[in-house]
CSV table of C-alpha atoms in Angstrom, one decimal:
chain,number,residue,atom,x,y,z
A,1,GLY,CA,125.1,56.2,89.3
A,2,ALA,CA,125.9,59.7,88.9
A,3,GLY,CA,127.5,59.0,86.0
A,4,VAL,CA,128.1,57.0,83.0
A,5,SER,CA,130.3,54.0,84.1
A,6,GLN,CA,132.1,52.5,81.2
A,7,SER,CA,134.0,49.1,81.6
A,8,PRO,CA,136.5,47.6,81.0
A,9,SER,CA,138.5,51.1,81.1
A,10,ASN,CA,141.3,49.7,79.1
A,11,LYS,CA,140.9,46.3,75.8
A,12,VAL,CA,143.8,45.0,74.6
A,13,THR,CA,142.4,41.5,72.5
A,14,GLU,CA,144.1,38.9,70.0
A,15,LYS,CA,142.5,39.7,66.4
A,16,GLY,CA,140.0,36.7,65.9
A,17,LYS,CA,138.8,37.3,69.6
A,18,ASP,CA,135.3,38.2,70.6
A,19,VAL,CA,134.8,40.6,73.8
A,20,GLU,CA,132.3,42.5,75.6
A,21,LEU,CA,132.8,46.2,75.7
A,22,ARG,CA,129.2,47.2,79.1
A,23,CYS,CA,128.0,50.3,79.9
A,24,ASP,CA,126.3,51.5,82.5
A,25,PRO,CA,123.7,54.4,81.8
A,26,ILE,CA,122.6,57.6,83.8
A,27,SER,CA,119.8,56.3,86.9
A,28,GLY,CA,116.6,56.8,85.0
A,29,HIS,CA,117.8,57.9,81.4
A,30,THR,CA,115.1,55.7,79.4
A,31,ALA,CA,117.8,56.2,75.8
A,32,LEU,CA,121.2,55.1,75.3
A,33,TYR,CA,123.9,55.6,72.3
A,34,TRP,CA,127.6,53.7,71.2
A,35,TYR,CA,129.6,55.6,69.8
A,36,ARG,CA,133.2,54.8,68.3
A,37,GLN,CA,136.0,57.4,68.6
A,38,SER,CA,139.0,55.6,66.2
A,39,LEU,CA,142.8,58.0,66.9
A,40,GLY,CA,142.3,61.7,66.3
A,41,GLN,CA,138.9,61.2,65.0
A,42,GLY,CA,135.2,62.9,65.4
A,43,LEU,CA,132.5,60.7,66.9
A,44,GLU,CA,130.6,57.6,64.5
A,45,PHE,CA,127.4,56.8,65.9
A,46,LEU,CA,127.2,53.5,66.2
A,47,ILE,CA,123.8,52.6,67.7
A,48,TYR,CA,120.7,53.7,69.7
A,49,PHE,CA,118.5,52.8,71.8
A,50,GLN,CA,115.2,53.5,73.8
A,51,GLY,CA,114.6,51.5,76.3
A,52,ASN,CA,116.0,47.8,75.6
A,53,SER,CA,114.5,47.8,72.0
A,54,ALA,CA,117.1,49.9,68.9
A,55,PRO,CA,115.3,52.0,66.8
A,56,ASP,CA,119.4,52.7,65.1
A,57,LYS,CA,122.0,50.5,64.0
A,58,SER,CA,122.1,52.6,61.5
A,59,GLY,CA,126.4,52.6,62.3
A,60,LEU,CA,126.6,49.7,63.2
A,61,PRO,CA,130.0,49.0,60.8
A,62,SER,CA,129.1,45.0,60.2
A,63,ASP,CA,127.2,42.4,61.5
A,64,ARG,CA,130.3,41.1,63.9
A,65,PHE,CA,128.9,44.0,65.9
A,66,SER,CA,125.6,43.6,67.9
A,67,ALA,CA,124.4,45.6,70.9
A,68,GLU,CA,121.5,44.6,73.7
A,69,ARG,CA,120.3,46.2,76.0
A,70,THR,CA,118.4,45.0,79.2
A,71,GLY,CA,116.1,46.1,82.3
A,72,GLY,CA,115.8,49.1,80.1
A,73,SER,CA,119.5,49.9,82.5
A,74,VAL,CA,122.5,48.0,80.9
A,75,SER,CA,124.0,47.8,78.0
A,76,THR,CA,127.0,45.1,76.4
A,77,LEU,CA,128.3,46.6,73.2
A,78,THR,CA,130.0,42.8,71.5
A,79,ILE,CA,132.5,42.8,68.5
A,80,GLN,CA,132.7,39.5,67.4
A,81,ARG,CA,136.3,38.4,66.1
A,82,THR,CA,137.7,40.8,66.0
A,83,GLN,CA,139.6,42.8,63.5
A,84,GLN,CA,142.4,45.3,64.0
A,85,GLU,CA,140.7,48.3,63.0
A,86,ASP,CA,137.7,48.2,64.8
A,87,SER,CA,141.0,49.1,67.6
A,88,ALA,CA,138.7,52.9,69.3
A,89,VAL,CA,137.9,54.5,71.8
A,90,TYR,CA,134.2,53.3,72.1
A,91,LEU,CA,131.9,55.5,74.4
A,92,CYS,CA,128.7,55.0,75.6
A,93,ALA,CA,125.9,57.9,76.3
A,94,SER,CA,122.3,58.3,77.6
A,95,SER,CA,120.1,61.0,77.5
A,96,LEU,CA,116.8,61.8,78.1
A,97,VAL,CA,114.6,61.5,75.4
A,98,SER,CA,115.7,64.5,73.1
A,99,ASN,CA,117.5,65.9,75.8
A,100,THR,CA,121.2,67.0,76.7
A,101,ILE,CA,123.3,63.9,75.9
A,102,TYR,CA,125.7,62.5,78.8
A,103,PHE,CA,128.5,60.7,78.3
A,104,GLY,CA,131.1,58.1,79.9
A,105,GLU,CA,134.8,58.0,79.9
A,106,GLY,CA,134.7,55.6,77.1
A,107,SER,CA,136.5,51.5,76.9
A,108,TRP,CA,139.9,51.4,74.9
A,109,LEU,CA,140.6,48.1,72.6
A,110,THR,CA,142.9,47.6,71.1
A,111,VAL,CA,143.2,44.6,68.3
A,112,VAL,CA,146.7,42.8,67.9
B,1,ALA,CA,121.3,65.5,56.3
B,2,GLN,CA,123.1,67.9,58.8
B,3,THR,CA,127.2,68.7,59.1
B,4,VAL,CA,128.9,70.2,61.4
B,5,THR,CA,132.9,71.4,60.7
B,6,GLN,CA,135.6,72.6,63.2
B,7,SER,CA,138.7,74.6,60.2
B,8,GLN,CA,140.8,75.2,63.0
B,9,PRO,CA,142.1,71.8,63.5
B,10,GLU,CA,144.7,72.7,66.3
B,11,MET,CA,144.7,76.1,68.4
B,12,SER,CA,146.7,76.9,71.2
B,13,VAL,CA,146.2,80.1,73.8
B,14,GLN,CA,148.5,81.8,76.4
B,15,GLU,CA,147.2,80.5,79.8
B,16,ALA,CA,145.1,84.0,80.9
B,17,GLU,CA,143.9,85.3,77.0
B,18,THR,CA,140.3,84.7,76.0
B,19,VAL,CA,141.0,82.4,72.6
B,20,THR,CA,138.0,81.4,70.3
B,21,LEU,CA,137.2,78.0,68.4
B,22,SER,CA,134.8,77.9,65.4
B,23,CYS,CA,132.3,75.8,64.5
B,24,THR,CA,130.0,76.0,61.6
B,25,TYR,CA,127.2,73.5,60.5
B,26,ASP,CA,124.6,73.3,57.7
B,27,THR,CA,121.0,72.5,57.8
B,28,SER,CA,118.1,73.5,56.6
B,29,GLU,CA,116.1,72.8,60.2
B,30,SER,CA,114.8,75.3,62.2
B,31,ASP,CA,114.6,73.6,65.5
B,32,TYR,CA,117.7,72.5,67.2
B,33,TYR,CA,120.3,71.9,69.3
B,34,LEU,CA,123.9,72.9,70.0
B,35,PHE,CA,126.4,72.2,71.9
B,36,TRP,CA,130.5,72.5,73.2
B,37,TYR,CA,131.9,68.7,73.9
B,38,LYS,CA,135.1,69.3,75.3
B,39,GLN,CA,137.4,65.8,75.4
B,40,PRO,CA,140.9,66.3,78.2
B,41,PRO,CA,142.9,63.1,78.1
B,42,SER,CA,141.4,61.2,80.1
B,43,ARG,CA,139.1,60.6,77.8
B,44,GLN,CA,136.0,61.8,78.9
B,45,MET,CA,133.1,64.1,77.3
B,46,ILE,CA,132.4,66.7,79.2
B,47,LEU,CA,129.3,69.3,78.6
B,48,VAL,CA,130.7,72.7,78.1
B,49,ILE,CA,127.6,75.0,77.0
B,50,ARG,CA,124.1,74.2,75.3
B,51,GLN,CA,121.9,76.5,72.3
B,52,GLU,CA,118.8,76.4,71.5
B,53,ALA,CA,117.9,77.7,68.9
B,54,TYR,CA,114.3,79.3,69.8
B,55,LYS,CA,116.9,80.8,71.9
B,56,GLN,CA,118.1,84.5,70.5
B,57,GLN,CA,120.0,84.7,73.7
B,58,ASN,CA,123.4,83.4,73.5
B,59,ALA,CA,124.6,80.6,76.3
B,60,THR,CA,126.9,81.6,79.5
B,61,GLU,CA,128.6,79.1,81.4
B,62,ASN,CA,131.9,81.5,83.4
B,63,ARG,CA,134.1,81.6,81.3
B,64,PHE,CA,133.0,79.9,78.5
B,65,SER,CA,131.1,81.5,76.0
B,66,VAL,CA,128.8,81.6,72.7
B,67,ASN,CA,128.3,83.6,69.7
B,68,PHE,CA,125.2,81.7,67.4
B,69,GLN,CA,124.4,83.0,64.6
B,70,LYS,CA,121.3,81.7,63.1
B,71,ALA,CA,120.8,83.0,59.9
B,72,ALA,CA,125.1,81.8,59.5
B,73,LYS,CA,124.8,79.2,60.9
B,74,SER,CA,127.4,79.8,63.5
B,75,PHE,CA,129.1,78.7,66.6
B,76,SER,CA,132.2,79.8,67.5
B,77,LEU,CA,132.4,78.9,71.1
B,78,LYS,CA,134.8,82.5,73.1
B,79,ILE,CA,136.9,80.6,76.7
B,80,SER,CA,138.1,83.5,78.5
B,81,ASP,CA,140.6,83.1,81.6
B,82,SER,CA,141.8,81.0,80.0
B,83,GLN,CA,143.6,78.4,82.4
B,84,LEU,CA,146.1,75.0,82.1
B,85,GLY,CA,143.0,72.7,82.2
B,86,ASP,CA,140.8,73.8,79.4
B,87,ALA,CA,142.9,71.7,77.0
B,88,ALA,CA,141.9,69.3,75.8
B,89,MET,CA,140.0,68.3,72.2
B,90,TYR,CA,136.7,70.4,71.7
B,91,PHE,CA,133.7,69.6,69.9
B,92,CYS,CA,130.9,71.0,68.4
B,93,ALA,CA,128.0,69.4,68.1
B,94,TYR,CA,124.3,69.2,66.4
B,95,ARG,CA,121.2,68.2,67.5
B,96,THR,CA,118.4,67.7,66.0
B,97,LEU,CA,114.7,67.9,67.0
B,98,ILE,CA,113.1,65.3,64.5
B,99,SER,CA,113.9,61.9,65.6
B,100,VAL,CA,114.4,59.4,63.6
B,101,GLY,CA,113.3,55.9,64.6
B,102,SER,CA,113.1,57.7,67.9
B,103,ASN,CA,116.0,58.8,67.3
B,104,TYR,CA,117.3,62.6,68.4
B,105,LYS,CA,120.6,62.1,66.6
B,106,LEU,CA,123.9,64.3,67.4
B,107,THR,CA,126.0,64.9,65.1
B,108,PHE,CA,129.8,66.4,66.1
B,109,GLY,CA,132.7,67.9,64.2
B,110,LYS,CA,135.8,66.7,63.7
B,111,GLY,CA,137.1,68.7,66.4
B,112,THR,CA,139.8,71.2,68.0
B,113,LEU,CA,142.4,70.3,69.8
B,114,LEU,CA,143.3,73.8,71.7
B,115,THR,CA,146.9,74.1,73.5
B,116,VAL,CA,146.9,76.0,76.6
B,117,ASN,CA,150.5,77.9,77.8
B,118,PRO,CA,151.6,78.9,80.6
């Protein structure tokens, strides 16, 4: 597609439930990133994919967070047993390897 | 590790006036990229301008220009003829050219909220 596409745009979930957030990067972009932005905060790096592999997972906050990428394209970020502190905007971005990073519109997660 | 500092949490400007947003960074690297991103209420991070550190000439994109001072590690953004649509959160970001696990990591400042007054 023309830009990075994310779904859902907004998600309200109950504490303890699992959620999946989806990212469809710009066609041809081999690098894909997930960031988290909590209210009033800057961007926190979560995970980086090059193709289908994730050589940098250093930002994942706990083992409740996981992500995968298939076909060198779509990525899914899964949060298990959600907690209220997981409430944030989750931003996906893609790029050619060391080039400019382009962001999607984000998925706003609220855990109640 | 690199750090990016935006010392102005909030700024305001009158429509049609000029405003400058500050950014400083800390690095031991000699080559890197610097970016300004804009995040309006729609949440999408939009690239405003990009600067390669090896280029001495300051980048310019229409009403947006930067003052890149490599020795001082300063990268300010100037917005000329400010428009209501410029109101947003602005993030300064640093991208290393040294990969860690092939990740050329992008480090963000905490942002400056710009208000444009009519």
